[in-house]
PDB file of C-alpha atoms in Angstrom:
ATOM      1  CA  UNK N   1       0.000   0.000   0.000  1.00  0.00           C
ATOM      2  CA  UNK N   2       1.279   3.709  -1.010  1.00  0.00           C
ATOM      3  CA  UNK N   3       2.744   5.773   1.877  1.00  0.00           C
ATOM      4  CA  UNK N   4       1.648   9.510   2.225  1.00  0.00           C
ATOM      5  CA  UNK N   5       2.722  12.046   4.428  1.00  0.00           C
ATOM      6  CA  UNK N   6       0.148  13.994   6.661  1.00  0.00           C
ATOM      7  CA  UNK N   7       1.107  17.222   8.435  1.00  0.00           C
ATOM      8  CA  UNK N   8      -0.535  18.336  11.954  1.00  0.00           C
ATOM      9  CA  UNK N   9       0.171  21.358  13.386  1.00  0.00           C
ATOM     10  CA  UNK N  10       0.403  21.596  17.748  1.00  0.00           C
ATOM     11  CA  UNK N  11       1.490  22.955  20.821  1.00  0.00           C
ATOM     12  CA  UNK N  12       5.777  22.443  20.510  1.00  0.00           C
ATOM     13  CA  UNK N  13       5.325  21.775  24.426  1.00  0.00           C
ATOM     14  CA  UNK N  14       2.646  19.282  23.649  1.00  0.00           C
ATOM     15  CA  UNK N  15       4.779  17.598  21.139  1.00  0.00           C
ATOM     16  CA  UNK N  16       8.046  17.041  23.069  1.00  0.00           C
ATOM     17  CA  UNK N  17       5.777  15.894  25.957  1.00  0.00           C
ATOM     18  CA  UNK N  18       3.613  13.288  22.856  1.00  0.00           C
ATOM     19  CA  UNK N  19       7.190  12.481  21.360  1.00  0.00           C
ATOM     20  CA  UNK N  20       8.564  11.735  25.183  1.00  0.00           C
ATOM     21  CA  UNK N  21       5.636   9.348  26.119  1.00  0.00           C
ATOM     22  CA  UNK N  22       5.786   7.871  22.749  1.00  0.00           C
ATOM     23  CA  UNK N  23       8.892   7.111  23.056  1.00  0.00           C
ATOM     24  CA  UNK N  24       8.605   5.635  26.978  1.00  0.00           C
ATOM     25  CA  UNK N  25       5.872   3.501  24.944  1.00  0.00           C
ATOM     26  CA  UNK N  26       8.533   2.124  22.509  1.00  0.00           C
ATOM     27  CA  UNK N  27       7.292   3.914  19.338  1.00  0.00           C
ATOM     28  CA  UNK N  28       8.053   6.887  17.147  1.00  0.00           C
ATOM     29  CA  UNK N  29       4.934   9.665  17.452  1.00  0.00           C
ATOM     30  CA  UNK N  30       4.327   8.390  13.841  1.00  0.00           C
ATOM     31  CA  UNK N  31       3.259   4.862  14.925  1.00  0.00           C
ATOM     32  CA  UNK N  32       1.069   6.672  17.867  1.00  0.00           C
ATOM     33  CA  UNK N  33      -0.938   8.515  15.205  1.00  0.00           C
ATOM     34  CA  UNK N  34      -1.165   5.695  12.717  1.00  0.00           C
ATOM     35  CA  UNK N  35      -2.761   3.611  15.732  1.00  0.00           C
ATOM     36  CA  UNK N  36      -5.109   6.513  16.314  1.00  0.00           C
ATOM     37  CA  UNK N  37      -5.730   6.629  12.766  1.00  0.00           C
ATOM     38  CA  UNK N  38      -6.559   2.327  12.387  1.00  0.00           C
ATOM     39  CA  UNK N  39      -8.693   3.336  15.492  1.00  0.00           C
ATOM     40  CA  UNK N  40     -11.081   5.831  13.823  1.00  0.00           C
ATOM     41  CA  UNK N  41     -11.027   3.782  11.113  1.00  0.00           C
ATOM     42  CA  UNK N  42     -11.953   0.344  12.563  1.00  0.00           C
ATOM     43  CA  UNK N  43     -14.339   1.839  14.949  1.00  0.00           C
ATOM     44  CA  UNK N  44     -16.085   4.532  13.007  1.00  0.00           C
ATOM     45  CA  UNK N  45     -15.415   6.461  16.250  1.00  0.00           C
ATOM     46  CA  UNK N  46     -12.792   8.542  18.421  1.00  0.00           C
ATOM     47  CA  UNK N  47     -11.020   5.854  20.358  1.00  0.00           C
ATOM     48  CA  UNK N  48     -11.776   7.936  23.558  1.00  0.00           C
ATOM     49  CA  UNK N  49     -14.728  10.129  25.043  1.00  0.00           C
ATOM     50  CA  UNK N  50     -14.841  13.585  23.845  1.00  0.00           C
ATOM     51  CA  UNK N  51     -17.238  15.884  26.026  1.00  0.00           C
ATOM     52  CA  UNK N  52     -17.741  19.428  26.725  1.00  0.00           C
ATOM     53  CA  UNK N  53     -17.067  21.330  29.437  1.00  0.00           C
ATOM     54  CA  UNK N  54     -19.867  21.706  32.962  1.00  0.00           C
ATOM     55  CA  UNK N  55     -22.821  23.548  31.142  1.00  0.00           C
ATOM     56  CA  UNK N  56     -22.226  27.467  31.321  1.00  0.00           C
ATOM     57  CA  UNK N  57     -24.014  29.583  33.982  1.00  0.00           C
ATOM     58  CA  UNK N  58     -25.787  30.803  30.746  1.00  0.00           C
ATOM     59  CA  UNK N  59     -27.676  27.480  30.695  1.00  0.00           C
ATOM     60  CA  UNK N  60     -28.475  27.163  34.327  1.00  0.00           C
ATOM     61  CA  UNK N  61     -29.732  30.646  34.062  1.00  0.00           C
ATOM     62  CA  UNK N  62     -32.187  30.120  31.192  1.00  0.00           C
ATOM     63  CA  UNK N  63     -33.210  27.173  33.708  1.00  0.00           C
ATOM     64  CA  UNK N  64     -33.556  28.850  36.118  1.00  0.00           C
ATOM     65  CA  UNK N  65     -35.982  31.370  34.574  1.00  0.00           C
ATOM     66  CA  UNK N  66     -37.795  28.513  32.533  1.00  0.00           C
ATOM     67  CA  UNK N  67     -38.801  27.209  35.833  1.00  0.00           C
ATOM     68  CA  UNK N  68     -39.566  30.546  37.546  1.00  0.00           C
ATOM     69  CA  UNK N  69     -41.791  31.457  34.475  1.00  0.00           C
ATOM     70  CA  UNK N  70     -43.713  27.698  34.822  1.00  0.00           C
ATOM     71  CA  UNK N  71     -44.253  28.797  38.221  1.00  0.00           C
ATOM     72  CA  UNK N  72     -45.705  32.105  37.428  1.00  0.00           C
ATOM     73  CA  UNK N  73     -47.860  30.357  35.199  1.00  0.00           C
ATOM     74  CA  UNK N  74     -49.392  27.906  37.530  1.00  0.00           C
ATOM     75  CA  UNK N  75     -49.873  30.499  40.003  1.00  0.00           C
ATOM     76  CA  UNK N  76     -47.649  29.648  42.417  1.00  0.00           C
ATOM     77  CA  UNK N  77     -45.577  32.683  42.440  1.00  0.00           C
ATOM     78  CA  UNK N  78     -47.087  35.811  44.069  1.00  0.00           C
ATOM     79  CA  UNK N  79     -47.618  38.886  41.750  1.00  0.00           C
ATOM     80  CA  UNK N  80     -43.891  41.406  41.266  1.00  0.00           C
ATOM     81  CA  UNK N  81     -44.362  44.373  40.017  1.00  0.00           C
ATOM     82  CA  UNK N  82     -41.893  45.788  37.536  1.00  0.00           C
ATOM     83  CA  UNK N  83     -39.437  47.587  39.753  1.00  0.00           C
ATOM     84  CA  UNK N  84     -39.278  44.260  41.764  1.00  0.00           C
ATOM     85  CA  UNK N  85     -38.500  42.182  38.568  1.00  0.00           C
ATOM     86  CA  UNK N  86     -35.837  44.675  37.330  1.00  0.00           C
ATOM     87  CA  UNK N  87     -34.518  44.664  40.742  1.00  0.00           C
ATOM     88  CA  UNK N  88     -34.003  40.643  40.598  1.00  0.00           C
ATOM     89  CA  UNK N  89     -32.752  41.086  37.099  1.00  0.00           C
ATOM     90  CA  UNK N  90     -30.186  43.147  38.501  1.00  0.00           C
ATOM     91  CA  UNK N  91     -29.146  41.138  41.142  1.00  0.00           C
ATOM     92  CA  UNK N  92     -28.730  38.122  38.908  1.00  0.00           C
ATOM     93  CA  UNK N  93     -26.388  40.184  36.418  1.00  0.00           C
ATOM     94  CA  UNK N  94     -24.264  41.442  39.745  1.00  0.00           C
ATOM     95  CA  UNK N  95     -24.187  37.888  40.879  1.00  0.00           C
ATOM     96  CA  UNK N  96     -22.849  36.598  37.491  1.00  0.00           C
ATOM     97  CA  UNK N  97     -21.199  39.269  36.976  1.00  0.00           C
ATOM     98  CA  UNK N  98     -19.220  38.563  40.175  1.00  0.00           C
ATOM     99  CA  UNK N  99     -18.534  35.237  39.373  1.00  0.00           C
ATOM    100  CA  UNK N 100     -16.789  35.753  35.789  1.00  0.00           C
ATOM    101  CA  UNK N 101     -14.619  38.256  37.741  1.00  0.00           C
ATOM    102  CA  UNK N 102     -13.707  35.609  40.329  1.00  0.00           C
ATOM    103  CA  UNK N 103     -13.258  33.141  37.450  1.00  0.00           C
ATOM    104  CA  UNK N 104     -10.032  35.556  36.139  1.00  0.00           C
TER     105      UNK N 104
END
């Protein structure tokens, strides 16, 4: 079978740390990826889980405020007036506002 040659671009600390394990393994970083490679290929899939990160507080705030809004709906939320929303609204950007800071 024809060889080809495939260039990847990383990290140069990544790939003395990949070329250092490889080689503690007993192979070149070229074997490494052509095992990866026979992987994808046998399995149809990445040989390994690939997930994202804890759901932003984005998410948990559009929860939140889907489930205050069902509540609302069904009555079993007392009546706010404007200046009491905007005042929550406020408080919720201060709080996440807050923790993005902290998060620097």
């Amino acid at each position: 079978m024809a060889q080809v040659s495939m260039t990847v671009r990383m990290d140069s600390q990544l790939k003395r740390n990949f070329d250092a394990l490889c080689s503690q393994f007993g192979m070149s970083a070229n074997a490494a990826m052509n095992i990866f490679a026979n992987a994808v290929v046998v399995y149809r899939k990445i040989p390994f889980e690939i997930k994202a990160a804890e759901r932003d507080d984005s998410m948990k705030g559009l929860e939140a405020f889907r489930k205050i809004r069902e509540m609302a709906e069904s009555g079993q939320l007392p009546d706010l007036t404007l200046d009491e929303i905007n005042e929550e609204i406020r408080l919720a950007r201060e709080e996440m506002d807050c923790k993005k800071k902290a998060a620097v």
